[in-house]
Coordinates of N, CA and C and ligand atoms in Angstrom, one line a residue:
M2 N -27.5 -24.4 -15.7 CA -26.4 -23.9 -13.9 C -26.0 -23.5 -13.6
A3 N -24.9 -23.6 -14.6 CA -23.8 -22.0 -14.7 C -24.8 -20.6 -14.3
R4 N -25.5 -20.4 -15.3 CA -26.5 -19.3 -14.8 C -26.7 -19.0 -13.9
T5 N -27.7 -20.4 -13.1 CA -29.0 -19.9 -12.3 C -27.7 -19.5 -10.9
F6 N -26.3 -20.5 -10.9 CA -25.4 -19.7 -10.0 C -25.1 -18.9 -9.6
L7 N -24.9 -17.9 -10.7 CA -24.3 -16.9 -11.1 C -25.5 -15.7 -11.1
L8 N -26.8 -16.0 -10.9 CA -28.0 -15.0 -10.8 C -28.2 -15.8 -8.7
C9 N -27.9 -16.7 -8.4 CA -28.2 -17.0 -7.1 C -27.0 -15.4 -6.4
G10 N -25.7 -15.6 -6.2 CA -24.1 -15.3 -6.8 C -25.1 -13.5 -6.0
L11 N -25.7 -13.2 -7.6 CA -26.2 -11.7 -7.1 C -26.4 -11.7 -6.6
V12 N -28.5 -12.2 -6.1 CA -29.1 -11.8 -5.6 C -28.4 -12.0 -4.1
C13 N -28.3 -13.5 -4.2 CA -27.7 -12.7 -2.5 C -27.0 -11.7 -2.1
A14 N -25.8 -11.4 -2.4 CA -25.2 -10.3 -3.1 C -25.9 -8.5 -3.4
L15 N -27.5 -9.3 -3.3 CA -27.6 -7.8 -3.1 C -28.4 -7.6 -2.0
A16 N -28.9 -9.5 -1.3 CA -29.6 -9.0 0.3 C -28.7 -8.8 0.6
G17 N -27.2 -9.8 1.0 CA -26.9 -9.4 1.7 C -26.2 -8.0 1.6
G18 N -26.0 -7.1 1.0 CA -25.9 -5.7 0.5 C -27.1 -4.7 1.9
L19 N -27.7 -5.2 1.3 CA -29.1 -4.9 1.6 C -29.1 -4.3 3.2
A20 N -28.9 -5.9 3.8 CA -29.1 -6.1 5.6 C -27.9 -6.0 6.2
A21 N -27.0 -6.1 5.2 CA -25.2 -6.0 6.0 C -25.7 -4.0 6.0
P22 N -25.1 -3.3 7.2 CA -24.6 -1.6 7.3 C -23.7 -1.1 6.8
A23 N -23.0 0.6 7.1 CA -22.3 0.4 5.9 C -21.2 0.0 5.9
R24 N -20.7 -0.6 7.1 CA -18.8 -0.2 7.2 C -18.7 -2.4 7.7
P25 N -19.5 -2.9 6.9 CA -18.8 -4.6 7.0 C -18.0 -5.3 7.7
V26 N -17.2 -3.9 6.2 CA -15.4 -4.2 6.9 C -15.4 -4.6 8.3
A27 N -15.8 -3.2 9.0 CA -15.6 -2.6 10.6 C -16.2 -4.0 11.2
M28 N -16.8 -4.2 10.5 CA -18.0 -5.7 11.5 C -17.1 -6.9 11.8
A29 N -16.5 -7.2 10.8 CA -15.7 -8.6 10.8 C -15.2 -8.8 11.7
G30 N -14.2 -7.9 12.4 CA -13.4 -8.5 13.7 C -11.6 -7.6 12.9
Q31 N -11.4 -8.5 12.7 CA -10.2 -8.4 12.3 C -10.3 -8.6 10.8
P32 N -10.5 -6.6 10.0 CA -10.5 -7.1 8.5 C -9.3 -7.9 7.4
A33 N -9.1 -8.2 6.6 CA -7.5 -8.3 5.5 C -7.5 -7.2 5.7
P34 N -5.4 -7.9 5.4 CA -4.2 -6.4 5.3 C -4.8 -6.6 3.3
Q35 N -5.0 -4.7 3.1 CA -5.0 -4.6 2.1 C -3.6 -4.6 1.7
V36 N -2.9 -5.1 0.6 CA -1.5 -5.0 -0.4 C -1.7 -5.0 -1.3
I37 N -0.4 -3.9 -1.4 CA 0.2 -2.8 -2.3 C 1.5 -3.0 -2.4
E38 N 2.1 -3.1 -3.9 CA 3.1 -3.6 -4.5 C 3.5 -2.3 -4.6
I39 N 5.5 -1.6 -4.3 CA 5.8 -1.2 -5.0 C 7.4 -1.3 -5.5
A40 N 8.1 -0.8 -6.2 CA 9.3 -1.3 -6.7 C 9.2 -0.3 -7.1
A41 N 10.7 0.5 -6.9 CA 11.3 1.8 -6.4 C 13.0 1.6 -7.2
E42 N 13.2 2.8 -7.4 CA 14.2 2.5 -9.4 C 14.5 4.1 -9.0
R43 N 15.4 4.4 -8.8 CA 16.6 6.0 -9.3 C 15.5 5.9 -10.7
F44 N 15.1 7.6 -9.6 CA 14.5 8.6 -8.5 C 13.4 7.9 -8.5
S45 N 12.5 7.0 -8.0 CA 11.2 7.3 -8.4 C 10.6 5.8 -7.7
F46 N 9.8 6.0 -6.5 CA 8.7 4.8 -6.8 C 6.8 3.9 -7.5
T47 N 7.3 3.9 -7.9 CA 5.5 3.1 -9.4 C 5.2 2.0 -8.1
P48 N 3.7 2.3 -7.4 CA 3.1 3.8 -7.8 C 3.9 4.7 -7.0
S49 N 3.8 6.1 -6.7 CA 3.8 6.6 -6.4 C 3.0 7.5 -5.7
E50 N 1.6 6.6 -6.1 CA 0.1 7.5 -5.0 C -0.7 6.8 -5.3
F51 N -1.3 6.1 -4.0 CA -2.3 5.0 -4.2 C -3.1 5.1 -3.2
R52 N -5.0 5.1 -3.5 CA -6.0 5.3 -1.9 C -5.8 3.9 -2.1
V53 N -6.3 3.7 0.1 CA -6.3 1.9 0.6 C -7.0 3.3 1.5
K54 N -8.2 2.2 2.3 CA -9.0 2.0 2.9 C -8.3 2.9 4.1
S55 N -9.1 3.5 5.1 CA -8.4 4.2 6.6 C -9.2 3.0 7.6
D56 N -9.8 2.6 7.3 CA -9.8 1.4 8.5 C -9.3 0.0 8.7
A57 N -8.7 -0.2 8.3 CA -7.5 -1.5 7.5 C -6.2 -1.6 7.6
P58 N -6.0 -2.4 8.1 CA -4.1 -2.3 7.4 C -3.6 -2.6 6.4
V59 N -2.1 -2.2 6.1 CA -1.9 -2.1 5.0 C -0.6 -2.8 4.3
E60 N -0.7 -3.7 3.7 CA 0.6 -4.4 4.1 C 1.2 -4.3 2.0
I61 N 2.7 -2.9 2.7 CA 3.0 -2.8 1.4 C 4.4 -4.2 1.3
R62 N 4.7 -4.3 0.1 CA 5.5 -5.3 -0.2 C 6.3 -4.2 -1.6
L63 N 7.7 -4.3 -0.5 CA 8.4 -2.7 -1.2 C 9.9 -4.2 -1.9
R64 N 10.5 -3.1 -3.5 CA 10.7 -3.8 -4.2 C 12.0 -3.1 -5.0
S65 N 13.6 -3.4 -5.1 CA 13.8 -3.0 -6.3 C 14.8 -3.5 -7.4
D66 N 14.2 -2.4 -8.2 CA 14.5 -2.7 -9.5 C 16.7 -1.7 -10.3
D67 N 16.8 -1.0 -8.7 CA 18.4 -1.1 -8.6 C 19.6 -1.3 -7.5
T68 N 19.2 -0.1 -7.3 CA 20.4 -0.3 -5.9 C 19.9 -0.3 -4.9
D69 N 19.9 -0.6 -3.2 CA 19.0 -0.3 -2.2 C 18.3 0.5 -2.4
H70 N 17.0 1.1 -1.9 CA 17.1 2.3 -1.2 C 16.2 2.0 0.0
G71 N 15.6 3.0 0.7 CA 14.7 2.7 1.5 C 13.3 3.2 1.3
F72 N 12.5 3.0 2.5 CA 11.6 3.5 2.8 C 11.6 4.3 4.1
R73 N 10.5 5.1 4.1 CA 10.0 5.9 5.3 C 8.8 6.2 5.3
I74 N 7.5 6.2 6.0 CA 6.8 6.9 6.1 C 6.0 8.5 6.6
L75 N 6.6 9.9 6.4 CA 7.2 10.4 7.6 C 6.0 10.5 8.3
G76 N 6.8 11.4 9.5 CA 5.0 10.9 10.8 C 4.8 10.1 11.4
T77 N 5.5 8.8 11.1 CA 5.3 7.2 11.4 C 6.7 6.3 11.9
D78 N 6.5 5.0 12.7 CA 7.7 5.1 12.7 C 8.1 3.9 11.6
I79 N 6.6 4.3 10.3 CA 7.4 3.1 9.8 C 8.8 3.3 9.2
K80 N 9.4 2.5 8.5 CA 10.9 2.1 8.0 C 12.1 1.3 7.7
V81 N 12.3 1.0 6.1 CA 12.9 -0.3 6.4 C 13.4 0.1 4.7
I82 N 14.6 -1.2 4.7 CA 15.7 -0.4 3.6 C 15.1 -1.7 2.1
I83 N 14.6 -1.2 2.0 CA 14.5 -1.7 0.7 C 16.0 -2.5 0.1
P84 N 16.0 -4.3 -0.1 CA 17.6 -4.5 -0.4 C 17.7 -4.6 -2.4
K85 N 18.7 -4.5 -3.2 CA 18.7 -4.1 -4.1 C 18.4 -5.5 -5.5
R86 N 17.7 -5.3 -7.0 CA 17.5 -6.0 -7.6 C 17.8 -7.4 -7.6
G87 N 16.5 -7.8 -7.2 CA 17.0 -9.9 -7.6 C 17.1 -10.2 -5.5
K88 N 17.4 -9.0 -4.6 CA 17.9 -9.6 -3.2 C 16.6 -10.0 -2.6
G89 N 15.4 -9.6 -2.9 CA 14.0 -9.9 -2.1 C 13.1 -8.7 -2.1
V90 N 12.2 -8.9 -1.0 CA 11.1 -7.9 -0.8 C 10.9 -8.0 1.0
A91 N 10.9 -5.7 0.0 CA 11.1 -5.7 2.5 C 9.2 -5.5 2.2
T92 N 8.8 -5.8 3.2 CA 7.2 -5.8 3.3 C 7.2 -5.2 5.7
V93 N 6.2 -4.3 5.2 CA 6.1 -3.8 6.5 C 4.0 -3.3 5.8
T94 N 4.4 -3.0 7.7 CA 2.0 -2.9 6.8 C 2.4 -1.6 8.2
F95 N 1.4 -1.2 7.5 CA 0.9 0.4 7.9 C -0.7 0.1 8.9
Q96 N -0.9 0.7 9.8 CA -2.7 1.0 9.6 C -2.6 2.7 10.3
P97 N -3.2 3.4 8.9 CA -3.4 4.5 8.9 C -3.9 5.3 10.5
P98 N -3.2 5.6 10.8 CA -4.5 6.0 12.1 C -5.5 6.8 12.1
K99 N -5.9 7.2 10.9 CA -7.2 8.3 10.5 C -6.6 8.8 8.7
P100 N -8.2 8.5 8.7 CA -7.7 9.1 7.3 C -6.9 10.3 7.0
G101 N -6.8 10.6 5.6 CA -5.4 11.6 5.1 C -4.7 10.7 4.1
R102 N -3.8 12.2 4.6 CA -3.0 12.1 3.4 C -1.2 11.5 3.6
Y103 N -0.8 10.7 4.0 CA 1.2 10.4 4.3 C 2.2 10.4 3.3
V104 N 2.9 11.1 3.9 CA 3.9 11.1 2.8 C 5.0 9.7 3.0
F105 N 5.5 9.5 1.8 CA 6.6 8.2 1.8 C 7.7 8.7 1.1
E106 N 9.2 8.7 1.7 CA 10.3 8.9 0.4 C 11.1 8.3 1.0
C107 N 12.8 8.2 0.0 CA 12.8 7.1 0.3 C 14.0 7.4 1.1
S108 N 14.4 6.0 2.2 CA 15.3 7.7 3.5 C 16.9 6.2 3.6
K109 N 17.1 6.4 1.9 CA 18.2 5.9 1.8 C 19.5 5.8 0.7
L110 N 20.4 7.5 1.1 CA 21.3 7.8 -0.1 C 21.1 7.3 -1.6
C111 N 21.0 7.6 -2.1 CA 20.9 6.7 -3.5 C 21.9 6.3 -4.7
G112 N 21.6 8.7 -4.3 CA 22.4 9.2 -5.8 C 21.1 10.5 -5.7
A113 N 22.2 11.4 -7.1 CA 21.5 13.0 -7.3 C 20.2 12.5 -7.0
G114 N 19.4 11.7 -6.7 CA 18.4 12.2 -7.1 C 17.0 11.1 -5.8
H115 N 17.9 11.3 -4.6 CA 17.8 11.3 -3.9 C 16.5 11.6 -3.2
A116 N 16.6 12.7 -3.3 CA 15.7 13.7 -2.6 C 14.2 13.7 -2.9
F117 N 14.2 12.9 -4.4 CA 12.9 13.3 -5.4 C 12.7 11.9 -5.0
M118 N 12.8 10.9 -4.9 CA 12.3 9.8 -4.5 C 11.5 10.1 -2.9
R119 N 9.8 10.4 -4.1 CA 9.1 10.6 -2.2 C 7.5 9.8 -3.6
G120 N 6.5 9.8 -2.3 CA 5.6 9.3 -2.9 C 4.1 9.4 -1.8
T121 N 2.7 9.4 -2.0 CA 1.8 9.7 -0.9 C 1.4 8.8 -1.0
L122 N 1.1 8.2 0.4 CA -0.2 7.6 0.4 C -1.5 8.2 0.7
I123 N -2.3 7.4 0.8 CA -4.2 8.5 1.1 C -4.9 8.1 2.0
A124 N -5.1 8.1 2.7 CA -6.1 6.9 3.2 C -7.5 7.4 3.1
E125 N -8.1 6.7 2.4 CA -9.7 7.2 2.7 C -11.2 6.4 4.1
Ligands
CUA211 CU1 16.5 6.0 -3.4 CU2 17.4 6.7 -1.9

């Protein structure tokens, strides 16, 4: 029984794949946001580099593992404070305007290594 379902799922997925245009997500109207979780800690973001699809919004959830930090994507108006550990999560939604590399950095002075808190979002 389970095997039949599995086979059907596979065949249907293949058939759908063949019938659908190259970018079915864009056809769906409102694509579901991609979700990325980032942890901030003196003096880095984890992950500090990640890839997303450029044709859908990215929901970025930020939490701190120590003190207050900030999160700013250069060249955009995305800028939030990440509350200190245990005080919740800051969430921003970013729609990449086009494929490319977007540098983000800590926007709140958090200590000697503040200037090194950077990362890259790659929209492709
Ligand atoms: Cu973290 Cu400045």
